[in-house]
Tab-separated table of C-alpha atoms in Angstrom:
chain	number	residue	atom	x	y	z
B	57	GLN	CA	-30.725	-8.143	36.273
B	58	VAL	CA	-27.697	-8.784	34.069
B	59	GLN	CA	-25.444	-11.627	35.112
B	60	LEU	CA	-22.159	-12.548	33.470
B	61	VAL	CA	-20.942	-16.074	34.057
B	62	GLN	CA	-17.362	-16.914	33.164
B	63	SER	CA	-15.803	-20.235	32.320
B	64	GLY	CA	-12.423	-21.440	31.185
B	65	GLY	CA	-9.108	-20.563	32.700
B	66	GLY	CA	-6.834	-22.817	34.712
B	67	LEU	CA	-3.180	-23.768	34.771
B	68	VAL	CA	-1.059	-23.831	31.626
B	69	GLN	CA	2.639	-23.868	30.811
B	70	ALA	CA	4.318	-20.880	29.243
B	71	GLY	CA	3.713	-20.833	25.519
B	72	GLY	CA	0.379	-22.582	25.868
B	73	SER	CA	-3.133	-21.423	25.098
B	74	LEU	CA	-6.413	-20.959	26.944
B	75	THR	CA	-9.849	-19.687	26.030
B	76	LEU	CA	-12.076	-17.784	28.416
B	77	SER	CA	-15.833	-17.511	27.927
B	78	CYS	CA	-18.350	-15.082	29.373
B	79	ALA	CA	-22.051	-15.856	28.965
B	80	ALA	CA	-24.772	-13.360	29.737
B	81	SER	CA	-28.234	-13.662	31.157
B	82	GLY	CA	-30.796	-10.938	31.678
B	83	ARG	CA	-30.262	-9.133	28.394
B	84	THR	CA	-28.434	-9.334	25.085
B	85	PHE	CA	-25.146	-8.093	26.385
B	86	THR	CA	-23.323	-8.519	23.114
B	87	SER	CA	-25.212	-5.431	21.950
B	88	TYR	CA	-23.042	-3.332	24.251
B	89	ASN	CA	-19.332	-2.658	24.453
B	90	MET	CA	-17.557	-5.507	26.200
B	91	ALA	CA	-14.115	-6.007	27.619
B	92	TRP	CA	-11.770	-8.263	29.484
B	93	PHE	CA	-9.732	-7.086	32.437
B	94	ARG	CA	-7.278	-8.847	34.719
B	95	GLN	CA	-5.939	-8.363	38.191
B	96	ALA	CA	-2.798	-9.879	39.633
B	97	PRO	CA	-2.185	-9.968	43.405
B	98	GLY	CA	-1.184	-6.563	44.682
B	99	ASN	CA	-1.969	-4.883	41.375
B	100	GLU	CA	-4.842	-2.777	40.166
B	101	ARG	CA	-7.330	-4.190	37.707
B	102	GLU	CA	-6.001	-3.601	34.208
B	103	PHE	CA	-7.544	-3.546	30.774
B	104	VAL	CA	-6.759	-6.479	28.505
B	105	ALA	CA	-9.035	-6.260	25.454
B	106	GLY	CA	-12.248	-4.600	24.345
B	107	LEU	CA	-14.829	-5.178	21.628
B	108	LYS	CA	-17.235	-2.566	20.330
B	109	TRP	CA	-20.890	-3.567	20.385
B	110	SER	CA	-21.065	-3.448	16.573
B	111	GLY	CA	-18.076	-5.719	16.234
B	112	SER	CA	-16.386	-3.047	14.154
B	113	ALA	CA	-13.497	-2.369	16.505
B	114	THR	CA	-11.255	-4.171	18.905
B	115	VAL	CA	-8.672	-2.700	21.235
B	116	TYR	CA	-5.891	-4.444	23.085
B	117	ALA	CA	-3.390	-3.679	25.778
B	118	ASP	CA	0.111	-3.498	24.336
B	119	SER	CA	1.164	-6.370	26.553
B	120	VAL	CA	-1.239	-8.813	24.873
B	121	LYS	CA	-1.441	-7.462	21.336
B	122	GLY	CA	-0.758	-10.181	18.786
B	123	ARG	CA	-1.267	-12.944	21.360
B	124	PHE	CA	-4.852	-12.476	22.583
B	125	THR	CA	-8.039	-12.250	20.532
B	126	ILE	CA	-11.382	-10.978	21.766
B	127	SER	CA	-14.524	-12.102	19.976
B	128	LYS	CA	-18.191	-12.758	20.528
B	129	SER	CA	-20.958	-15.081	19.460
B	130	ILE	CA	-24.206	-13.260	18.886
B	131	ALA	CA	-26.132	-16.525	18.712
B	132	LYS	CA	-24.788	-17.632	22.085
B	133	ASP	CA	-24.619	-14.122	23.576
B	134	THR	CA	-21.139	-15.006	24.720
B	135	LEU	CA	-17.849	-13.151	24.819
B	136	TYR	CA	-14.546	-14.959	24.348
B	137	LEU	CA	-10.883	-14.304	24.975
B	138	GLN	CA	-8.506	-16.563	23.096
B	139	MET	CA	-5.085	-16.414	24.734
B	140	ASN	CA	-2.063	-17.777	22.890
B	141	SER	CA	1.657	-17.752	23.653
B	142	LEU	CA	0.909	-17.283	27.314
B	143	LYS	CA	3.609	-15.913	29.595
B	144	PRO	CA	4.025	-16.150	33.372
B	145	GLU	CA	3.260	-12.440	33.600
B	146	ASP	CA	-0.225	-13.170	32.222
B	147	THR	CA	-1.044	-14.876	35.506
B	148	ALA	CA	-4.031	-13.119	37.058
B	149	VAL	CA	-7.735	-13.307	37.745
B	150	TYR	CA	-9.529	-12.399	34.543
B	151	TYR	CA	-12.878	-10.601	34.454
B	152	CYS	CA	-15.335	-9.899	31.662
B	153	ALA	CA	-17.324	-6.696	31.775
B	154	THR	CA	-19.969	-4.772	29.918
B	155	MET	CA	-21.744	-1.463	30.102
B	156	SER	CA	-25.336	-0.540	30.867
B	157	THR	CA	-25.671	1.805	27.892
B	158	ARG	CA	-24.636	1.598	24.275
B	159	GLN	CA	-21.593	3.711	23.508
B	160	ARG	CA	-20.513	5.415	20.290
B	161	ASN	CA	-16.865	5.230	21.180
B	162	ASN	CA	-14.549	2.282	21.180
B	163	PRO	CA	-14.459	0.273	24.405
B	164	SER	CA	-13.115	2.166	27.349
B	165	ARG	CA	-9.949	0.978	29.077
B	166	ALA	CA	-11.143	2.227	32.476
B	167	PRO	CA	-12.755	-0.286	34.849
B	168	LYS	CA	-14.929	2.465	36.331
B	169	ASP	CA	-16.799	2.804	33.035
B	170	TYR	CA	-18.179	-0.736	33.205
B	171	ASP	CA	-21.342	-1.606	35.070
B	172	TYR	CA	-21.555	-5.387	35.024
B	173	TRP	CA	-18.806	-7.845	35.832
B	174	GLY	CA	-18.250	-11.555	35.690
B	175	GLN	CA	-17.215	-13.481	38.759
B	176	GLY	CA	-13.592	-13.765	37.690
B	177	THR	CA	-11.566	-16.784	36.676
B	178	GLN	CA	-7.998	-17.657	37.580
B	179	VAL	CA	-5.376	-18.035	34.867
B	180	THR	CA	-2.002	-19.334	36.004
B	181	VAL	CA	0.926	-19.635	33.626
B	182	SER	CA	3.892	-21.636	34.852
B	183	SER	CA	7.405	-21.057	33.593
């Protein structure tokens, strides 16, 4: 059984930085496409960033491009999301996710395509 355990997050002022981590147990999840999503109250879960299993491609939502960086540690089997220049509109619960099969394509932006999810971590950016 694959489990994704998130850490990081918290409260930060606008313009600040945070790093989220997502560690896997049950399999080497960094061998599969991975992604970060977020969900603000009253909103649908939205794609933030994705990383292809090979590490050869990253994709970002336009709203975070140039500010957020997705990466992974193969040795630690951990996914990261480095968030810089945070804005109040980045406030949300953030989730890491991965798939159950290896994909040829770049990471999907659709939550329905992901099979395993972290527990979520709150990020709050104050103005």
